[in-house]
PDB file of C-alpha atoms in Angstrom:
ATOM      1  CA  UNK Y   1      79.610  70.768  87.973  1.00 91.00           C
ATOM      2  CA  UNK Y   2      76.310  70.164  86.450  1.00 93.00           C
ATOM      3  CA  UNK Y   3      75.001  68.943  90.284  1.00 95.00           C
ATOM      4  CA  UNK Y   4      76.588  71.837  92.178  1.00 93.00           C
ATOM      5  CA  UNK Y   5      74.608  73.831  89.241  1.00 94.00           C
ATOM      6  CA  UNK Y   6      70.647  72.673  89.284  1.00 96.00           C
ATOM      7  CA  UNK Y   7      71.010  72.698  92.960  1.00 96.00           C
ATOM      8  CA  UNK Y   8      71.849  76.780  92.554  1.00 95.00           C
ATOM      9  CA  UNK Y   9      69.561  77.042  89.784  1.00 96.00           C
ATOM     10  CA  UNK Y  10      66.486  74.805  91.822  1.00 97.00           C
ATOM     11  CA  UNK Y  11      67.343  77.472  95.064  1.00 95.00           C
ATOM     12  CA  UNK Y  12      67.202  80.653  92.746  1.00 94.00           C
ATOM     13  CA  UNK Y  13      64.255  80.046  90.403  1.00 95.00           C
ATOM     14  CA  UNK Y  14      62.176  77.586  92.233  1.00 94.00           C
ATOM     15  CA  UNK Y  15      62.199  74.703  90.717  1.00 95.00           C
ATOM     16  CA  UNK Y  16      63.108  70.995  90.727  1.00 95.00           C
ATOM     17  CA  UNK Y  17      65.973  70.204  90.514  1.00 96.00           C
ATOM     18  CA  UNK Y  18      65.943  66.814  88.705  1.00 95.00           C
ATOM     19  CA  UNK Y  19      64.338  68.717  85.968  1.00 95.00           C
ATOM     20  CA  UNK Y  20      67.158  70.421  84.929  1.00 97.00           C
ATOM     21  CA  UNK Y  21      69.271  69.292  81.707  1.00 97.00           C
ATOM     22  CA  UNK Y  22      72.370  70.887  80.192  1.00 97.00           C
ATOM     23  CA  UNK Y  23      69.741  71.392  77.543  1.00 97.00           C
ATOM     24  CA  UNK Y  24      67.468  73.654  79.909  1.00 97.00           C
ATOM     25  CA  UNK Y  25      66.991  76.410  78.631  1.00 97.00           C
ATOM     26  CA  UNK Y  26      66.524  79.293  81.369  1.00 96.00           C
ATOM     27  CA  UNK Y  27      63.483  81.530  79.664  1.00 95.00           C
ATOM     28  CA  UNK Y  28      61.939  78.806  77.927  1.00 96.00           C
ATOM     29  CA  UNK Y  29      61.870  75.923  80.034  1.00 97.00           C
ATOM     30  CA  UNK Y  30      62.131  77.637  83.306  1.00 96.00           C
ATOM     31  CA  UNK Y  31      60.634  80.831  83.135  1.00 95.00           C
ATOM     32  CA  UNK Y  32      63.190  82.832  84.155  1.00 95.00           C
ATOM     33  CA  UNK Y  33      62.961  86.617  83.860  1.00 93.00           C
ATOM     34  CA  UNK Y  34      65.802  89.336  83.423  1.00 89.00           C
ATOM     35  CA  UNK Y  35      65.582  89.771  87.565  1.00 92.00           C
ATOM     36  CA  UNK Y  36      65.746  86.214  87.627  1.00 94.00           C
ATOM     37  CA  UNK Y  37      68.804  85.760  85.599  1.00 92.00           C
ATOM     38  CA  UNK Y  38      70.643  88.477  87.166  1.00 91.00           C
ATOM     39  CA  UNK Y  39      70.239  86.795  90.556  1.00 93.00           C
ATOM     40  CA  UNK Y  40      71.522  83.897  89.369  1.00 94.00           C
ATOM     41  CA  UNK Y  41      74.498  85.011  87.972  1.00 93.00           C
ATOM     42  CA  UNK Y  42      75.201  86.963  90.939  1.00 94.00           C
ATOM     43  CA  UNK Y  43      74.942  83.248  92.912  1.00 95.00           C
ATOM     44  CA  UNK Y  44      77.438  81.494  90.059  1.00 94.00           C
ATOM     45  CA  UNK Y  45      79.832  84.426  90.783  1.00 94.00           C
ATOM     46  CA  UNK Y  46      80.121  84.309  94.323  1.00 95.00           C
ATOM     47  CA  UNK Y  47      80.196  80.055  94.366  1.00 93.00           C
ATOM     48  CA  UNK Y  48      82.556  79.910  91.795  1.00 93.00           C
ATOM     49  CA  UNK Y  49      84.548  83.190  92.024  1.00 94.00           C
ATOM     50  CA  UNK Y  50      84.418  84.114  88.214  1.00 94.00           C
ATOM     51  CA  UNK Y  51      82.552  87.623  87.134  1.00 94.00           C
ATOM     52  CA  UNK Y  52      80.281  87.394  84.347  1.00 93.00           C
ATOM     53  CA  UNK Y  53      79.234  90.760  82.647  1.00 90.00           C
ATOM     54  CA  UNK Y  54      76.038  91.326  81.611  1.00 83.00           C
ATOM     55  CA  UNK Y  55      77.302  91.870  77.843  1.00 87.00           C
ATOM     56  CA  UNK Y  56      77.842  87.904  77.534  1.00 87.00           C
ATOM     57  CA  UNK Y  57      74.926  87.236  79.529  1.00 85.00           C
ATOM     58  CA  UNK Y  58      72.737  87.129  76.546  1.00 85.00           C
ATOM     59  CA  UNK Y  59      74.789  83.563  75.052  1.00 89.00           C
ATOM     60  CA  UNK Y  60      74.227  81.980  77.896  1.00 93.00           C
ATOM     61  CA  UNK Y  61      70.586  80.830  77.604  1.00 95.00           C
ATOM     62  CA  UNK Y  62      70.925  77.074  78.553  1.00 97.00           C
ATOM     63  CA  UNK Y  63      72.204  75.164  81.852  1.00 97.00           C
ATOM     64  CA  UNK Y  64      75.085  73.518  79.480  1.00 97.00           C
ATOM     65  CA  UNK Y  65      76.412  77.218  77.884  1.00 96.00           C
ATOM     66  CA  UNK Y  66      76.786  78.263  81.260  1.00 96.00           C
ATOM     67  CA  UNK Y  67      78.874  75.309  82.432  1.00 95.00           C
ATOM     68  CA  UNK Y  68      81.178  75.549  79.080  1.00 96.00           C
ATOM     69  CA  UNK Y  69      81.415  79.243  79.507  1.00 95.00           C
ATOM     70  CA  UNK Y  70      82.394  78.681  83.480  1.00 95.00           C
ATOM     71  CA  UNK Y  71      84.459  76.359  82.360  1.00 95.00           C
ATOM     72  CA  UNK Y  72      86.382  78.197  79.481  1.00 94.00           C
ATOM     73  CA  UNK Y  73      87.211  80.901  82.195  1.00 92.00           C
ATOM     74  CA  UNK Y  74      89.244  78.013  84.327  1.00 93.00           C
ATOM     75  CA  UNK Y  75      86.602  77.361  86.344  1.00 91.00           C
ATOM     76  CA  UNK Y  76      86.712  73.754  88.378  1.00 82.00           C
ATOM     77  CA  UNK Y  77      84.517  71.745  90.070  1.00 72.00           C
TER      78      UNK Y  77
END
């Protein structure tokens, strides 16, 4: 998952790729604004068919919470 991930993450935020870590954090180490974040989100939703509201959006500040949190709603590579 972590592949399909930094490749959506390198499209929507501009930036490489191989950079990206579980431990990335999005604001921090990429940043990533609000705008930036929602568009995102809106990309994880449509590739892996899982909604996300914005209330939980604020836990997911790192590459790795988003996977776990992805993956904790049944979501498969």
């Amino acid at each position: 998952m972590l592949e399909n991930m930094k490749e959506i993450i390198a499209e929507q935020l501009n930036c490489d790729a191989d950079s990206i870590t579980l431990e990335t954090n999005f604001k921090d180490d990429l940043g990533a604004d609000s705008l930036d974040l929602f568009e995102l989100v809106m990309s994880l939703e449509d590739k892996y068919s899982v909604e996300i509201p914005a209330e939980e959006l604020t836990d997911l500040t790192t590459v790795g919470a988003v996977i776990d949190y992805l993956k904790n709603k049944g979501v498969e590579e």
